[in-house]
């Protein structure tokens, strides 16, 4: 992740402005209390099956009364729907935010809250959500953005958030494109880029001395940028490769997918695309009997648990048929996610929470919990826990800075 002092100085600009507006914010806070009650009621009625869209969901509820702390807000833009559902990572963020607001040494005199909007893992929807947040007439002067849920929806928002003097932090996006500090000057991310997965694919190819591979790539910057780096290594090493670029059309269906996609003599396939692409590729592989041990597939590591089951029948396969292809499919996993660490380790020196206790609370206390009623938790939840603390520590350092 880029150096935190940059984020600290940018956030200090925002907090200095907030201090000058505190009396006005208190008046706004009192006037909007009725709306917050309505928003809380709407969020309780929502389910994980439906996106909240542009209905503002606020967490935690804002305190009211003479002793209430001054609320500070940030925009949380994630994906409730689309090619990648990122809200399964929010239980960790919720836990961190609760700890932060209970800690009197962090942001003394203030409480921290998010205003949530759905980006649907889509460029257009992400920009719509971002501008909805920026021009919100009730909750103004947000200090930053955490989001926008996946790389596809993060790119357009991270490219313009600096024009609004907003720091943007992502605990989900991993596109190599974000390394460009000219295009994304106020963007910070927790995850390593997917170029590191490309390096791992290359290491596996070299280890087994494979001399020919097929690259099946979704036409999105997240995947094409990582695969371009892999192709450079393959070329230097004299490994033959073919590349098929796939375009998603309406209803997540791939354009031009057929037997010809696989019919080039290759037996090692690297699939780089979101889960809808992965499902269709694996289904087509089954139909064409491209099964282990004669054929081998690599897939992306951060697909949601059971990703191959969701709506696979529309492609003409059953779950059992998909599992025949996937039984010997390989994937490269980012470490360390909390699930792969020693459960006796502590998450941080502030809470002294062990990894085991973190995972227990995450799955037992923060799943199916208002306001967003997230039905499950994924591996990136612990990264969002870290991202929430990184944002807060940088903000906290501006108070006396």
Coordinates of C-alpha atoms in Angstrom, one line a residue:
X1 CA 0.0 0.0 0.0
X2 CA 1.3 3.5 -0.7
X3 CA 2.8 5.6 2.1
X4 CA 0.3 6.7 4.7
X5 CA 1.7 10.2 5.1
X6 CA 0.2 11.1 1.7
X7 CA -3.3 10.0 2.9
X8 CA -2.7 11.8 6.2
X9 CA -2.0 15.2 4.6
X10 CA -5.0 14.8 2.3
X11 CA -7.3 13.9 5.1
X12 CA -6.0 16.8 7.2
X13 CA -7.2 19.2 4.4
X14 CA -10.7 17.7 4.8
X15 CA -10.7 17.8 8.6
X16 CA -9.6 21.4 8.8
X17 CA -12.6 22.2 6.6
X18 CA -14.9 20.1 8.7
X19 CA -13.8 22.0 11.9
X20 CA -14.9 25.3 10.4
X21 CA -18.3 23.9 9.7
X22 CA -19.0 22.1 13.0
X23 CA -21.8 24.5 14.1
X24 CA -23.5 24.0 10.8
X25 CA -23.1 20.3 10.9
X26 CA -24.7 20.1 14.4
X27 CA -27.8 21.9 13.0
X28 CA -27.9 19.5 10.0
X29 CA -27.5 16.6 12.4
X30 CA -30.5 17.7 14.4
X31 CA -32.7 18.3 11.4
X32 CA -31.9 15.0 9.8
X33 CA -32.6 12.8 12.8
X34 CA -36.1 12.0 11.5
X35 CA -34.6 10.9 8.2
X36 CA -32.0 8.7 9.8
X37 CA -34.8 6.8 11.6
X38 CA -36.6 6.3 8.3
X39 CA -33.3 5.1 6.7
X40 CA -32.8 2.7 9.5
X41 CA -36.3 1.3 9.1
X42 CA -35.8 0.9 5.3
X43 CA -32.5 -0.9 5.8
X44 CA -34.1 -3.3 8.3
X45 CA -36.7 -4.2 5.7
X46 CA -34.0 -4.8 3.0
X47 CA -32.7 -8.3 2.3
X48 CA -29.4 -9.5 0.8
X49 CA -31.3 -10.5 -2.3
X50 CA -32.0 -6.9 -3.3
X51 CA -29.7 -3.9 -3.8
X52 CA -30.4 -0.8 -1.8
X53 CA -29.6 1.2 -4.9
X54 CA -29.4 4.9 -4.2
X55 CA -31.2 4.7 -0.9
X56 CA -28.7 6.0 1.7
X57 CA -28.0 3.4 4.4
X58 CA -26.1 4.8 7.4
X59 CA -24.0 2.8 9.9
X60 CA -23.7 3.0 12.8
X61 CA -26.8 5.0 13.8
X62 CA -26.0 8.6 14.7
X63 CA -26.2 9.5 18.4
X64 CA -28.7 12.2 19.4
X65 CA -28.7 14.5 22.4
X66 CA -26.6 17.2 24.1
X67 CA -23.7 14.8 24.8
X68 CA -23.6 13.3 21.4
X69 CA -20.2 13.3 19.6
X70 CA -19.9 15.2 16.3
X71 CA -20.5 12.7 13.4
X72 CA -18.0 12.4 10.6
X73 CA -19.1 10.6 7.4
X74 CA -17.4 8.8 4.6
X75 CA -18.9 7.2 1.5
X76 CA -19.0 3.5 1.3
X77 CA -19.6 2.3 -2.2
X78 CA -19.7 -1.5 -2.7
X79 CA -21.4 -4.0 -4.9
X80 CA -24.6 -5.7 -3.9
X81 CA -25.0 -7.2 -7.4
X82 CA -23.2 -7.6 -10.7
X83 CA -20.2 -9.6 -11.8
X84 CA -18.6 -9.5 -8.4
X85 CA -20.6 -9.1 -5.1
X86 CA -18.2 -7.3 -2.7
X87 CA -20.6 -6.8 0.2
X88 CA -19.7 -10.2 1.6
X89 CA -16.5 -8.5 2.8
X90 CA -18.4 -5.9 4.9
X91 CA -18.7 -7.9 8.2
X92 CA -15.0 -7.2 8.8
X93 CA -15.5 -3.5 8.1
X94 CA -18.5 -3.3 10.4
X95 CA -16.5 -4.9 13.2
X96 CA -13.6 -2.5 12.8
X97 CA -16.0 0.5 12.7
X98 CA -17.6 -0.6 15.9
X99 CA -14.3 -1.0 17.6
X100 CA -13.1 2.4 16.3
X101 CA -16.2 4.2 17.7
X102 CA -15.8 2.5 21.1
X103 CA -12.1 3.6 21.3
X104 CA -11.9 6.9 23.1
X105 CA -8.3 7.4 21.9
X106 CA -9.4 7.4 18.2
X107 CA -11.1 10.5 16.9
X108 CA -11.9 11.9 20.4
X109 CA -15.1 13.9 20.3
X110 CA -16.1 12.5 17.0
X111 CA -18.0 9.4 15.8
X112 CA -17.4 7.8 12.4
X113 CA -20.2 6.7 10.1
X114 CA -20.6 5.5 6.5
X115 CA -23.2 6.3 4.0
X116 CA -23.7 3.3 1.7
X117 CA -24.6 3.2 -2.0
X118 CA -24.5 0.2 -4.4
X119 CA -22.2 0.3 -7.4
X120 CA -23.3 -3.1 -8.8
X121 CA -19.7 -3.7 -10.0
X122 CA -20.5 -1.5 -13.0
X123 CA -18.8 1.6 -14.3
X124 CA -22.0 3.6 -15.0
X125 CA -23.7 2.6 -11.7
X126 CA -20.5 3.4 -9.8
X127 CA -20.3 6.9 -11.2
X128 CA -24.0 7.4 -10.5
X129 CA -23.4 6.2 -6.9
X130 CA -20.4 8.4 -6.5
X131 CA -22.1 11.6 -7.7
X132 CA -25.1 10.8 -5.6
X133 CA -22.8 10.7 -2.6
X134 CA -20.8 13.8 -3.5
X135 CA -23.9 15.9 -4.1
X136 CA -25.9 14.6 -1.2
X137 CA -27.7 17.7 0.2
X138 CA -28.4 16.2 3.6
X139 CA -25.0 14.6 4.6
X140 CA -22.4 16.9 3.2
X141 CA -18.6 17.1 3.5
X142 CA -17.8 13.4 3.5
X143 CA -14.1 12.9 4.4
X144 CA -13.4 10.2 1.9
X145 CA -14.5 7.1 0.0
X146 CA -14.1 3.4 0.7
X147 CA -14.9 1.5 -2.4
X148 CA -16.1 1.1 -5.1
X149 CA -16.6 -2.6 -4.7
X150 CA -14.5 -4.1 -7.6
X151 CA -11.9 -2.9 -9.9
X152 CA -14.3 -2.2 -12.8
X153 CA -16.4 0.2 -10.7
X154 CA -13.4 1.5 -8.7
X155 CA -11.5 2.8 -11.8
X156 CA -13.9 5.5 -12.9
X157 CA -14.5 6.8 -9.3
X158 CA -10.8 6.7 -8.3
X159 CA -10.0 8.7 -11.5
X160 CA -12.3 11.6 -10.4
X161 CA -12.4 11.5 -6.6
X162 CA -9.3 13.6 -6.3
X163 CA -11.1 16.5 -8.1
X164 CA -13.4 16.6 -5.1
X165 CA -10.5 16.6 -2.6
X166 CA -11.5 13.1 -1.5
X167 CA -9.2 10.3 -0.4
X168 CA -10.3 6.9 -1.8
X169 CA -9.3 3.6 -0.1
X170 CA -10.2 0.2 -1.5
X171 CA -10.1 -3.1 0.3
X172 CA -11.5 -5.0 -2.7
X173 CA -10.0 -3.7 -6.0
X174 CA -6.7 -5.3 -7.2
X175 CA -6.2 -4.1 -10.8
X176 CA -2.6 -3.4 -11.8
X177 CA -3.8 -0.2 -13.5
X178 CA -4.1 1.5 -10.0
X179 CA -0.3 1.7 -9.8
X180 CA -0.5 4.7 -12.1
X181 CA -0.3 7.6 -9.6
X182 CA -0.9 10.2 -12.3
X183 CA -4.3 8.8 -13.1
X184 CA -5.1 7.9 -9.5
X185 CA -3.3 10.4 -7.3
X186 CA -5.5 10.1 -4.1
X187 CA -6.3 6.4 -4.3
X188 CA -4.9 3.8 -1.9
X189 CA -5.5 0.1 -1.7
X190 CA -5.0 -2.8 0.7
X191 CA -4.7 -5.7 -1.6
X192 CA -1.7 -6.5 -3.8
X193 CA -2.4 -6.2 -7.5
X194 CA -3.5 -9.1 -9.6
X195 CA -0.1 -8.9 -11.4
X196 CA 1.1 -10.9 -8.4
X197 CA -1.2 -13.7 -9.4
X198 CA 0.2 -13.5 -12.9
X199 CA 3.7 -14.0 -11.4
X200 CA 2.4 -17.1 -9.5
X201 CA 0.9 -18.5 -12.7
X202 CA 4.3 -18.0 -14.4
X203 CA 6.2 -19.7 -11.6
X204 CA 3.9 -22.7 -11.9
X205 CA 4.4 -22.9 -15.6
X206 CA 8.2 -22.8 -15.2
X207 CA 8.2 -25.3 -12.4
X208 CA 6.4 -27.9 -14.6
X209 CA 8.2 -26.8 -17.7
X210 CA 5.0 -26.4 -19.7
X211 CA 5.8 -25.1 -23.1
X212 CA 2.3 -24.1 -24.4
X213 CA -0.6 -22.4 -22.6
X214 CA -3.9 -20.9 -23.6
X215 CA -5.0 -17.6 -22.1
X216 CA -8.7 -16.9 -21.9
X217 CA -9.3 -13.3 -20.8
X218 CA -12.3 -11.1 -20.1
X219 CA -12.0 -7.8 -21.8
X220 CA -11.7 -5.7 -18.6
X221 CA -8.6 -3.7 -17.6
X222 CA -8.3 -5.7 -14.3
X223 CA -7.6 -8.9 -16.3
X224 CA -5.9 -7.7 -19.4
X225 CA -3.3 -5.7 -17.5
X226 CA -2.3 -8.7 -15.4
X227 CA -2.3 -11.1 -18.3
X228 CA -0.1 -8.6 -20.3
X229 CA 2.5 -8.9 -17.6
X230 CA 2.3 -12.7 -17.8
X231 CA 2.7 -12.7 -21.6
X232 CA 5.9 -10.7 -21.2
X233 CA 7.4 -13.4 -19.0
X234 CA 6.1 -16.2 -21.3
X235 CA 7.7 -14.5 -24.3
X236 CA 11.0 -14.1 -22.5
X237 CA 11.0 -17.8 -21.6
X238 CA 10.0 -19.0 -25.0
X239 CA 6.7 -20.4 -23.9
X240 CA 4.1 -20.5 -26.7
X241 CA 0.7 -19.0 -25.8
X242 CA -2.5 -18.3 -27.5
X243 CA -5.0 -15.6 -26.3
X244 CA -8.7 -15.4 -26.6
X245 CA -10.4 -12.2 -25.4
X246 CA -14.0 -12.6 -24.3
X247 CA -16.6 -9.8 -24.2
X248 CA -19.6 -9.9 -21.9
X249 CA -22.8 -8.9 -23.5
X250 CA -26.3 -8.6 -22.0
X251 CA -27.2 -10.7 -18.9
X252 CA -23.5 -11.7 -18.4
X253 CA -23.4 -13.9 -21.4
X254 CA -20.1 -14.2 -23.3
X255 CA -20.0 -13.2 -26.9
X256 CA -18.6 -15.8 -29.3
X257 CA -17.8 -18.6 -26.8
X258 CA -17.6 -21.9 -28.6
X259 CA -15.5 -25.0 -29.1
X260 CA -13.1 -22.8 -31.1
X261 CA -12.2 -21.1 -27.9
X262 CA -10.4 -24.3 -26.8
X263 CA -9.5 -25.8 -30.2
X264 CA -5.8 -24.7 -30.6
X265 CA -4.0 -27.7 -29.3
X266 CA -3.4 -26.4 -25.8
X267 CA -4.1 -28.4 -22.7
X268 CA -3.2 -25.8 -20.0
X269 CA -5.8 -23.0 -19.7
X270 CA -5.6 -19.8 -17.6
X271 CA -9.0 -18.2 -17.2
X272 CA -8.9 -14.5 -16.2
X273 CA -12.4 -13.1 -15.8
X274 CA -15.2 -12.5 -13.3
X275 CA -17.2 -15.4 -12.0
X276 CA -19.9 -15.3 -14.8
X277 CA -17.0 -15.8 -17.3
X278 CA -15.6 -18.6 -15.2
X279 CA -18.9 -20.4 -15.0
X280 CA -19.5 -20.3 -18.8
X281 CA -15.9 -21.4 -19.6
X282 CA -16.1 -24.4 -17.2
X283 CA -19.5 -25.4 -18.5
X284 CA -18.3 -25.2 -22.1
X285 CA -15.2 -27.2 -21.1
X286 CA -17.5 -30.0 -19.7
X287 CA -19.6 -30.0 -22.9
X288 CA -16.4 -30.5 -24.9
X289 CA -15.0 -33.2 -22.5
X290 CA -12.0 -31.1 -21.6
X291 CA -11.4 -32.9 -18.4
X292 CA -8.5 -33.8 -16.2
X293 CA -6.0 -35.5 -16.6
X294 CA -5.7 -34.4 -20.2
X295 CA -6.7 -30.8 -19.6
X296 CA -6.0 -28.4 -16.7
X297 CA -7.6 -25.1 -15.8
X298 CA -6.4 -22.2 -13.6
X299 CA -9.0 -19.8 -12.2
X300 CA -8.9 -16.6 -10.2
X301 CA -8.6 -17.0 -6.4
X302 CA -11.1 -14.5 -5.1
X303 CA -14.3 -15.9 -6.5
X304 CA -17.0 -16.2 -3.9
X305 CA -17.5 -19.6 -2.2
X306 CA -19.6 -21.9 -4.5
X307 CA -19.3 -19.4 -7.4
X308 CA -19.9 -22.2 -10.0
X309 CA -23.4 -22.9 -8.7
X310 CA -25.0 -19.5 -9.2
X311 CA -27.3 -19.8 -12.2
X312 CA -25.2 -22.3 -14.1
X313 CA -28.3 -24.0 -15.4
X314 CA -28.8 -21.1 -17.9
X315 CA -25.6 -22.2 -19.6
X316 CA -26.8 -25.8 -20.0
X317 CA -24.9 -27.5 -17.2
X318 CA -25.7 -28.9 -13.8
X319 CA -23.7 -28.3 -10.6
X320 CA -22.5 -31.9 -10.6
X321 CA -21.2 -31.5 -14.2
X322 CA -19.4 -28.3 -13.2
X323 CA -17.8 -30.0 -10.3
X324 CA -16.3 -32.7 -12.6
X325 CA -14.4 -29.9 -14.4
X326 CA -13.5 -28.1 -11.2
X327 CA -12.3 -31.2 -9.2
X328 CA -8.8 -30.7 -10.5
X329 CA -8.8 -27.0 -11.3
X330 CA -6.0 -25.0 -9.7
X331 CA -6.2 -21.5 -8.2
X332 CA -3.6 -19.1 -6.8
X333 CA -4.6 -17.7 -3.3
X334 CA -3.6 -14.4 -1.8
X335 CA -2.1 -14.8 1.6
X336 CA -2.4 -13.9 4.4
X337 CA -6.2 -13.8 4.7
X338 CA -7.3 -14.2 8.3
X339 CA -8.6 -17.7 7.5
X340 CA -5.1 -18.9 6.7
X341 CA -3.3 -17.5 9.8
X342 CA -2.6 -19.0 13.2
X343 CA -5.8 -18.4 15.1
X344 CA -3.8 -17.6 18.3
X345 CA -2.2 -14.5 16.7
X346 CA -3.6 -11.1 17.6
X347 CA -5.1 -8.9 14.9
X348 CA -3.6 -5.7 16.4
X349 CA -2.3 -4.2 19.6
X350 CA -5.3 -1.9 20.1
X351 CA -8.0 -4.6 20.6
X352 CA -5.8 -7.6 21.4
X353 CA -8.3 -9.6 19.5
X354 CA -7.0 -13.0 18.3
X355 CA -7.5 -14.2 14.8
X356 CA -9.7 -17.0 16.1
X357 CA -11.9 -14.7 18.0
X358 CA -12.1 -12.3 15.1
X359 CA -13.3 -15.1 12.8
X360 CA -15.8 -16.2 15.3
X361 CA -17.3 -12.8 15.8
X362 CA -17.2 -12.1 12.1
X363 CA -19.3 -15.2 11.3
X364 CA -21.5 -15.2 14.4
X365 CA -22.2 -11.5 15.2
X366 CA -21.7 -9.7 11.9
X367 CA -23.4 -11.9 9.4
X368 CA -27.2 -11.3 8.8
X369 CA -26.9 -8.1 10.8
X370 CA -28.5 -4.8 10.1
X371 CA -28.2 -2.5 8.3
X372 CA -27.2 -4.5 5.2
X373 CA -28.0 -8.0 6.4
X374 CA -25.0 -9.6 4.6
X375 CA -25.8 -13.3 4.4
X376 CA -22.2 -14.6 4.4
X377 CA -18.6 -13.5 4.7
X378 CA -15.7 -13.9 2.2
X379 CA -11.9 -13.9 2.5
X380 CA -11.6 -10.2 1.8
X381 CA -13.5 -9.3 4.9
X382 CA -10.3 -9.2 7.0
X383 CA -8.8 -6.9 4.4
X384 CA -11.7 -4.5 4.8
X385 CA -11.2 -4.6 8.6
X386 CA -7.6 -3.5 7.9
X387 CA -8.7 -0.9 5.4
X388 CA -11.2 0.7 7.8
X389 CA -8.4 1.0 10.5
X390 CA -5.9 2.4 7.9
X391 CA -8.4 5.1 6.9
X392 CA -9.2 5.9 10.6
X393 CA -5.5 6.0 11.8
X394 CA -4.7 8.4 8.9
X395 CA -7.7 10.5 9.8
X396 CA -6.9 10.4 13.5
X397 CA -3.3 11.6 12.9
X398 CA -4.6 14.8 11.5
X399 CA -6.3 15.9 14.7
X400 CA -3.1 17.1 16.4
X401 CA -1.0 17.3 13.2

